[in-house]
mmCIF file of N, CA and C and ligand atoms in Angstrom:
data_model
loop_
_atom_site.group_PDB
_atom_site.id
_atom_site.type_symbol
_atom_site.label_atom_id
_atom_site.label_comp_id
_atom_site.label_asym_id
_atom_site.label_seq_id
_atom_site.Cartn_x
_atom_site.Cartn_y
_atom_site.Cartn_z
ATOM 1 N N MET A 1 20.273 35.581 -77.804
ATOM 2 C CA MET A 1 19.413 34.622 -78.649
ATOM 3 C C MET A 1 18.360 34.088 -77.742
ATOM 4 N N SER A 2 18.770 33.473 -76.534
ATOM 5 C CA SER A 2 18.036 32.448 -75.826
ATOM 6 C C SER A 2 17.118 33.522 -75.216
ATOM 7 N N ALA A 3 15.867 32.858 -74.663
ATOM 8 C CA ALA A 3 15.043 33.645 -73.885
ATOM 9 C C ALA A 3 15.488 33.760 -72.605
ATOM 10 N N PRO A 4 15.189 34.497 -71.565
ATOM 11 C CA PRO A 4 15.486 34.380 -70.252
ATOM 12 C C PRO A 4 14.898 33.286 -69.475
ATOM 13 N N PRO A 5 15.945 32.825 -68.703
ATOM 14 C CA PRO A 5 15.382 31.503 -68.017
ATOM 15 C C PRO A 5 14.064 31.874 -67.074
ATOM 16 N N ILE A 6 13.174 30.823 -66.870
ATOM 17 C CA ILE A 6 12.135 30.871 -65.978
ATOM 18 C C ILE A 6 12.805 30.702 -64.358
ATOM 19 N N CYS A 7 12.091 31.504 -63.586
ATOM 20 C CA CYS A 7 12.614 31.428 -62.418
ATOM 21 C C CYS A 7 12.498 30.043 -61.763
ATOM 22 N N PRO A 8 13.549 29.362 -61.268
ATOM 23 C CA PRO A 8 13.156 28.061 -60.585
ATOM 24 C C PRO A 8 12.434 28.099 -59.236
ATOM 25 N N ARG A 9 12.447 29.190 -58.483
ATOM 26 C CA ARG A 9 11.786 29.318 -57.347
ATOM 27 C C ARG A 9 10.288 29.217 -57.499
ATOM 28 N N CYS A 10 9.682 30.204 -58.186
ATOM 29 C CA CYS A 10 8.420 30.265 -58.219
ATOM 30 C C CYS A 10 7.799 29.771 -59.504
ATOM 31 N N ASP A 11 8.648 29.367 -60.595
ATOM 32 C CA ASP A 11 8.024 28.938 -61.982
ATOM 33 C C ASP A 11 7.129 29.789 -62.578
ATOM 34 N N GLN A 12 7.060 30.946 -62.233
ATOM 35 C CA GLN A 12 6.121 31.791 -62.751
ATOM 36 C C GLN A 12 6.674 33.111 -63.789
ATOM 37 N N ASP A 13 7.725 33.602 -63.502
ATOM 38 C CA ASP A 13 8.213 34.465 -64.320
ATOM 39 C C ASP A 13 9.792 34.347 -64.729
ATOM 40 N N GLN A 14 10.107 35.213 -65.795
ATOM 41 C CA GLN A 14 11.456 35.039 -66.355
ATOM 42 C C GLN A 14 12.415 35.778 -65.392
ATOM 43 N N ILE A 15 13.578 35.096 -65.319
ATOM 44 C CA ILE A 15 14.807 36.018 -64.422
ATOM 45 C C ILE A 15 15.200 37.013 -65.606
ATOM 46 N N GLN A 16 15.212 38.341 -65.069
ATOM 47 C CA GLN A 16 15.632 39.468 -65.849
ATOM 48 C C GLN A 16 16.879 39.951 -65.157
ATOM 49 N N ARG A 17 17.777 40.704 -66.005
ATOM 50 C CA ARG A 17 18.803 41.465 -65.407
ATOM 51 C C ARG A 17 18.443 42.867 -65.097
ATOM 52 N N TYR A 18 19.025 43.211 -63.788
ATOM 53 C CA TYR A 18 18.771 44.427 -63.228
ATOM 54 C C TYR A 18 19.965 44.985 -62.744
ATOM 55 N N ARG A 19 20.047 46.188 -62.276
ATOM 56 C CA ARG A 19 21.390 46.880 -61.667
ATOM 57 C C ARG A 19 21.045 47.841 -60.585
ATOM 58 N N PHE A 20 21.791 47.770 -59.669
ATOM 59 C CA PHE A 20 21.734 48.818 -58.562
ATOM 60 C C PHE A 20 21.985 50.333 -59.211
ATOM 61 N N LYS A 21 21.054 51.180 -58.853
ATOM 62 C CA LYS A 21 21.170 52.502 -59.463
ATOM 63 C C LYS A 21 22.473 53.356 -58.877
ATOM 64 N N ASP A 22 22.901 53.021 -57.742
ATOM 65 C CA ASP A 22 23.924 53.735 -57.194
ATOM 66 C C ASP A 22 25.348 53.434 -57.717
ATOM 67 N N ASP A 23 25.694 51.982 -57.894
ATOM 68 C CA ASP A 23 26.855 51.706 -58.413
ATOM 69 C C ASP A 23 27.035 50.960 -59.396
ATOM 70 N N GLY A 24 25.839 50.661 -60.134
ATOM 71 C CA GLY A 24 25.838 49.898 -61.491
ATOM 72 C C GLY A 24 26.259 48.240 -61.447
ATOM 73 N N VAL A 25 26.139 47.904 -60.126
ATOM 74 C CA VAL A 25 26.414 46.403 -59.969
ATOM 75 C C VAL A 25 24.974 45.775 -60.632
ATOM 76 N N VAL A 26 25.329 44.625 -61.571
ATOM 77 C CA VAL A 26 24.178 43.928 -62.136
ATOM 78 C C VAL A 26 24.086 42.600 -61.519
ATOM 79 N N PHE A 27 22.848 42.260 -61.542
ATOM 80 C CA PHE A 27 22.431 41.091 -60.856
ATOM 81 C C PHE A 27 21.178 40.551 -61.804
ATOM 82 N N SER A 28 20.548 39.358 -61.131
ATOM 83 C CA SER A 28 19.397 38.706 -62.051
ATOM 84 C C SER A 28 18.318 38.773 -60.780
ATOM 85 N N LEU A 29 17.101 38.905 -61.424
ATOM 86 C CA LEU A 29 16.092 39.188 -60.662
ATOM 87 C C LEU A 29 14.830 38.582 -60.971
ATOM 88 N N CYS A 30 13.996 37.740 -60.369
ATOM 89 C CA CYS A 30 12.780 37.295 -60.725
ATOM 90 C C CYS A 30 11.657 38.400 -59.938
ATOM 91 N N THR A 31 10.912 39.235 -60.690
ATOM 92 C CA THR A 31 10.211 40.261 -60.003
ATOM 93 C C THR A 31 8.698 39.638 -59.502
ATOM 94 N N GLU A 32 8.891 38.338 -59.875
ATOM 95 C CA GLU A 32 7.494 37.591 -59.210
ATOM 96 C C GLU A 32 7.512 37.382 -57.902
ATOM 97 N N CYS A 33 8.834 36.647 -57.383
ATOM 98 C CA CYS A 33 8.916 36.356 -56.133
ATOM 99 C C CYS A 33 10.199 36.786 -55.419
ATOM 100 N N ASP A 34 10.858 37.912 -55.923
ATOM 101 C CA ASP A 34 11.955 38.710 -55.410
ATOM 102 C C ASP A 34 13.178 37.736 -55.449
ATOM 103 N N SER A 35 13.165 36.924 -55.955
ATOM 104 C CA SER A 35 14.449 35.998 -56.110
ATOM 105 C C SER A 35 15.627 36.822 -56.613
ATOM 106 N N PHE A 36 16.863 36.649 -56.101
ATOM 107 C CA PHE A 36 17.909 37.635 -56.429
ATOM 108 C C PHE A 36 19.227 36.617 -57.008
ATOM 109 N N TRP A 37 19.903 36.881 -57.688
ATOM 110 C CA TRP A 37 21.012 36.128 -58.047
ATOM 111 C C TRP A 37 22.410 37.112 -58.364
ATOM 112 N N TRP A 38 23.310 36.917 -57.894
ATOM 113 C CA TRP A 38 24.677 37.589 -58.240
ATOM 114 C C TRP A 38 24.819 36.802 -59.496
ATOM 115 N N PRO A 39 25.671 37.607 -60.432
ATOM 116 C CA PRO A 39 26.039 37.027 -61.773
ATOM 117 C C PRO A 39 26.917 35.988 -61.679
ATOM 118 N N GLN A 40 27.840 35.880 -60.692
ATOM 119 C CA GLN A 40 28.637 34.770 -60.529
ATOM 120 C C GLN A 40 28.129 33.512 -60.140
ATOM 121 N N THR A 41 26.876 33.436 -59.624
ATOM 122 C CA THR A 41 26.401 32.149 -59.192
ATOM 123 C C THR A 41 25.267 31.705 -60.228
ATOM 124 N N ALA A 42 25.154 30.392 -60.187
ATOM 125 C CA ALA A 42 23.931 29.822 -61.049
ATOM 126 C C ALA A 42 22.714 30.577 -60.676
ATOM 127 N N THR A 43 21.837 30.489 -61.612
ATOM 128 C CA THR A 43 20.445 30.997 -61.147
ATOM 129 C C THR A 43 19.623 29.895 -60.852
ATOM 130 N N ASP A 44 19.867 29.167 -59.687
ATOM 131 C CA ASP A 44 19.128 27.855 -59.523
ATOM 132 C C ASP A 44 18.620 28.327 -57.874
ATOM 133 N N VAL A 45 17.905 27.538 -57.279
ATOM 134 C CA VAL A 45 17.128 27.589 -55.937
ATOM 135 C C VAL A 45 18.321 27.680 -54.958
ATOM 136 N N ALA A 46 19.274 26.825 -55.072
ATOM 137 C CA ALA A 46 20.372 26.593 -53.990
ATOM 138 C C ALA A 46 21.012 28.149 -53.870
ATOM 139 N N ASN A 47 21.312 28.839 -55.027
ATOM 140 C CA ASN A 47 22.015 30.076 -55.049
ATOM 141 C C ASN A 47 21.128 31.451 -54.728
ATOM 142 N N ALA A 48 19.885 30.959 -54.885
ATOM 143 C CA ALA A 48 18.775 32.208 -54.600
ATOM 144 C C ALA A 48 18.793 33.007 -53.437
ATOM 145 N N LEU A 49 18.894 34.321 -53.431
ATOM 146 C CA LEU A 49 18.669 35.288 -52.487
ATOM 147 C C LEU A 49 17.427 35.910 -52.642
ATOM 148 N N PHE A 50 17.058 36.682 -51.599
ATOM 149 C CA PHE A 50 15.990 37.617 -51.731
ATOM 150 C C PHE A 50 16.320 38.953 -51.845
ATOM 151 N N LEU A 51 15.672 39.753 -52.862
ATOM 152 C CA LEU A 51 16.065 41.069 -52.820
ATOM 153 C C LEU A 51 16.062 41.989 -51.783
ATOM 154 N N ASP A 52 15.067 41.625 -50.954
ATOM 155 C CA ASP A 52 14.890 42.577 -49.776
ATOM 156 C C ASP A 52 16.095 42.192 -48.751
ATOM 157 N N ASP A 53 16.502 41.147 -48.701
ATOM 158 C CA ASP A 53 17.656 41.026 -47.687
ATOM 159 C C ASP A 53 19.084 41.540 -48.319
ATOM 160 N N VAL A 54 19.081 41.309 -49.521
ATOM 161 C CA VAL A 54 20.286 42.012 -50.253
ATOM 162 C C VAL A 54 20.279 43.456 -49.957
ATOM 163 N N VAL A 55 19.228 44.106 -50.400
ATOM 164 C CA VAL A 55 19.038 45.688 -50.351
ATOM 165 C C VAL A 55 19.277 45.953 -48.651
ATOM 166 N N ALA A 56 18.495 45.264 -48.074
ATOM 167 C CA ALA A 56 18.745 45.683 -46.592
ATOM 168 C C ALA A 56 20.142 45.618 -46.094
ATOM 169 N N ALA A 57 21.019 44.605 -46.409
ATOM 170 C CA ALA A 57 22.399 44.381 -46.276
ATOM 171 C C ALA A 57 23.131 45.699 -46.881
ATOM 172 N N ARG A 58 23.045 46.126 -48.135
ATOM 173 C CA ARG A 58 23.570 46.937 -48.611
ATOM 174 C C ARG A 58 23.337 48.316 -47.908
ATOM 175 N N LEU A 59 22.050 48.526 -47.375
ATOM 176 C CA LEU A 59 22.028 49.711 -46.952
ATOM 177 C C LEU A 59 22.006 49.650 -45.345
ATOM 178 N N GLY A 60 22.545 48.673 -44.715
ATOM 179 C CA GLY A 60 22.828 48.705 -43.537
ATOM 180 C C GLY A 60 21.539 48.708 -42.584
ATOM 181 N N GLU A 61 20.460 48.012 -43.069
ATOM 182 C CA GLU A 61 19.194 47.926 -42.306
ATOM 183 C C GLU A 61 18.960 46.442 -42.062
ATOM 184 N N VAL A 62 18.210 46.509 -41.254
ATOM 185 C CA VAL A 62 17.904 44.960 -40.929
ATOM 186 C C VAL A 62 16.636 44.300 -41.233
ATOM 187 N N GLU A 63 15.444 45.237 -41.270
ATOM 188 C CA GLU A 63 14.223 44.324 -41.813
ATOM 189 C C GLU A 63 13.687 44.883 -43.053
ATOM 190 N N ASN A 64 12.454 45.485 -43.185
ATOM 191 C CA ASN A 64 12.058 45.818 -44.407
ATOM 192 C C ASN A 64 12.642 47.276 -45.196
ATOM 193 N N PRO A 65 13.416 47.042 -46.232
ATOM 194 C CA PRO A 65 14.072 48.252 -46.404
ATOM 195 C C PRO A 65 13.189 48.974 -47.470
ATOM 196 N N TRP A 66 11.852 48.507 -47.536
ATOM 197 C CA TRP A 66 10.929 49.458 -48.433
ATOM 198 C C TRP A 66 10.224 50.352 -47.700
ATOM 199 N N THR A 67 10.177 50.563 -46.652
ATOM 200 C CA THR A 67 9.446 51.538 -45.824
ATOM 201 C C THR A 67 9.552 52.841 -46.336
ATOM 202 N N ASN A 68 10.677 53.232 -46.750
ATOM 203 C CA ASN A 68 11.060 54.629 -47.252
ATOM 204 C C ASN A 68 11.291 54.881 -48.631
ATOM 205 N N ARG A 69 11.260 53.655 -49.235
ATOM 206 C CA ARG A 69 11.675 53.828 -50.699
ATOM 207 C C ARG A 69 11.083 52.693 -51.500
ATOM 208 N N ILE A 70 10.996 52.725 -52.703
ATOM 209 C CA ILE A 70 10.465 51.734 -53.787
ATOM 210 C C ILE A 70 11.650 51.174 -54.564
ATOM 211 N N TRP A 71 11.360 50.191 -55.277
ATOM 212 C CA TRP A 71 12.267 49.521 -56.089
ATOM 213 C C TRP A 71 12.801 50.475 -57.005
ATOM 214 N N ALA A 72 12.265 51.334 -57.829
ATOM 215 C CA ALA A 72 12.688 52.477 -58.630
ATOM 216 C C ALA A 72 13.822 53.184 -58.150
ATOM 217 N N ASP A 73 13.891 53.332 -56.785
ATOM 218 C CA ASP A 73 14.942 54.163 -56.086
ATOM 219 C C ASP A 73 16.073 53.572 -56.080
ATOM 220 N N VAL A 74 16.009 52.108 -56.076
ATOM 221 C CA VAL A 74 17.168 51.432 -56.029
ATOM 222 C C VAL A 74 17.724 50.550 -57.185
ATOM 223 N N ILE A 75 16.927 50.158 -57.723
ATOM 224 C CA ILE A 75 17.217 49.289 -58.914
ATOM 225 C C ILE A 75 16.687 49.655 -60.247
ATOM 226 N N GLU A 76 17.086 49.200 -61.316
ATOM 227 C CA GLU A 76 16.601 49.617 -62.591
ATOM 228 C C GLU A 76 16.775 48.476 -63.543
ATOM 229 N N PRO A 77 16.101 48.037 -64.431
ATOM 230 C CA PRO A 77 16.277 46.942 -65.620
ATOM 231 C C PRO A 77 17.575 47.463 -66.129
ATOM 232 N N ALA A 78 18.366 46.347 -66.237
ATOM 233 C CA ALA A 78 19.822 46.606 -67.012
ATOM 234 C C ALA A 78 19.799 45.955 -68.487
ATOM 235 N N SER A 79 18.800 45.515 -68.992
ATOM 236 C CA SER A 79 18.556 45.231 -70.384
ATOM 237 C C SER A 79 18.692 46.225 -71.263
ATOM 238 N N GLY A 80 19.275 45.866 -72.398
ATOM 239 C CA GLY A 80 19.312 46.813 -73.502
ATOM 240 C C GLY A 80 20.614 47.703 -73.422
ATOM 241 N N THR A 81 21.394 47.567 -72.462
ATOM 242 C CA THR A 81 22.575 48.446 -72.364
ATOM 243 C C THR A 81 23.856 47.649 -72.568
ATOM 244 N N GLY A 82 23.609 46.636 -73.136
ATOM 245 C CA GLY A 82 24.951 45.967 -73.911
ATOM 246 C C GLY A 82 25.351 45.062 -72.923
HETATM 247 ZN ZN1 ZN B 1 10.358 33.853 -59.148
#
């Protein structure tokens, strides 16, 4: 019923639900500033991670995970799937 919350880090965009395509794990993401939240944490600045860091950690890479791939290879919107 309620609208998605506005990102507390950039104040620009709504926080949306996304999921990893490989295992379906859901998380919250601001596509404006790439802030990332696991579902078990509050979507506040203190708990905000960066998508790049999370993806790099999942892939076992250290720096920029987007040299060989794009967002759509890794994540997809999770809205509308109940
Ligand atoms: Zn943001």
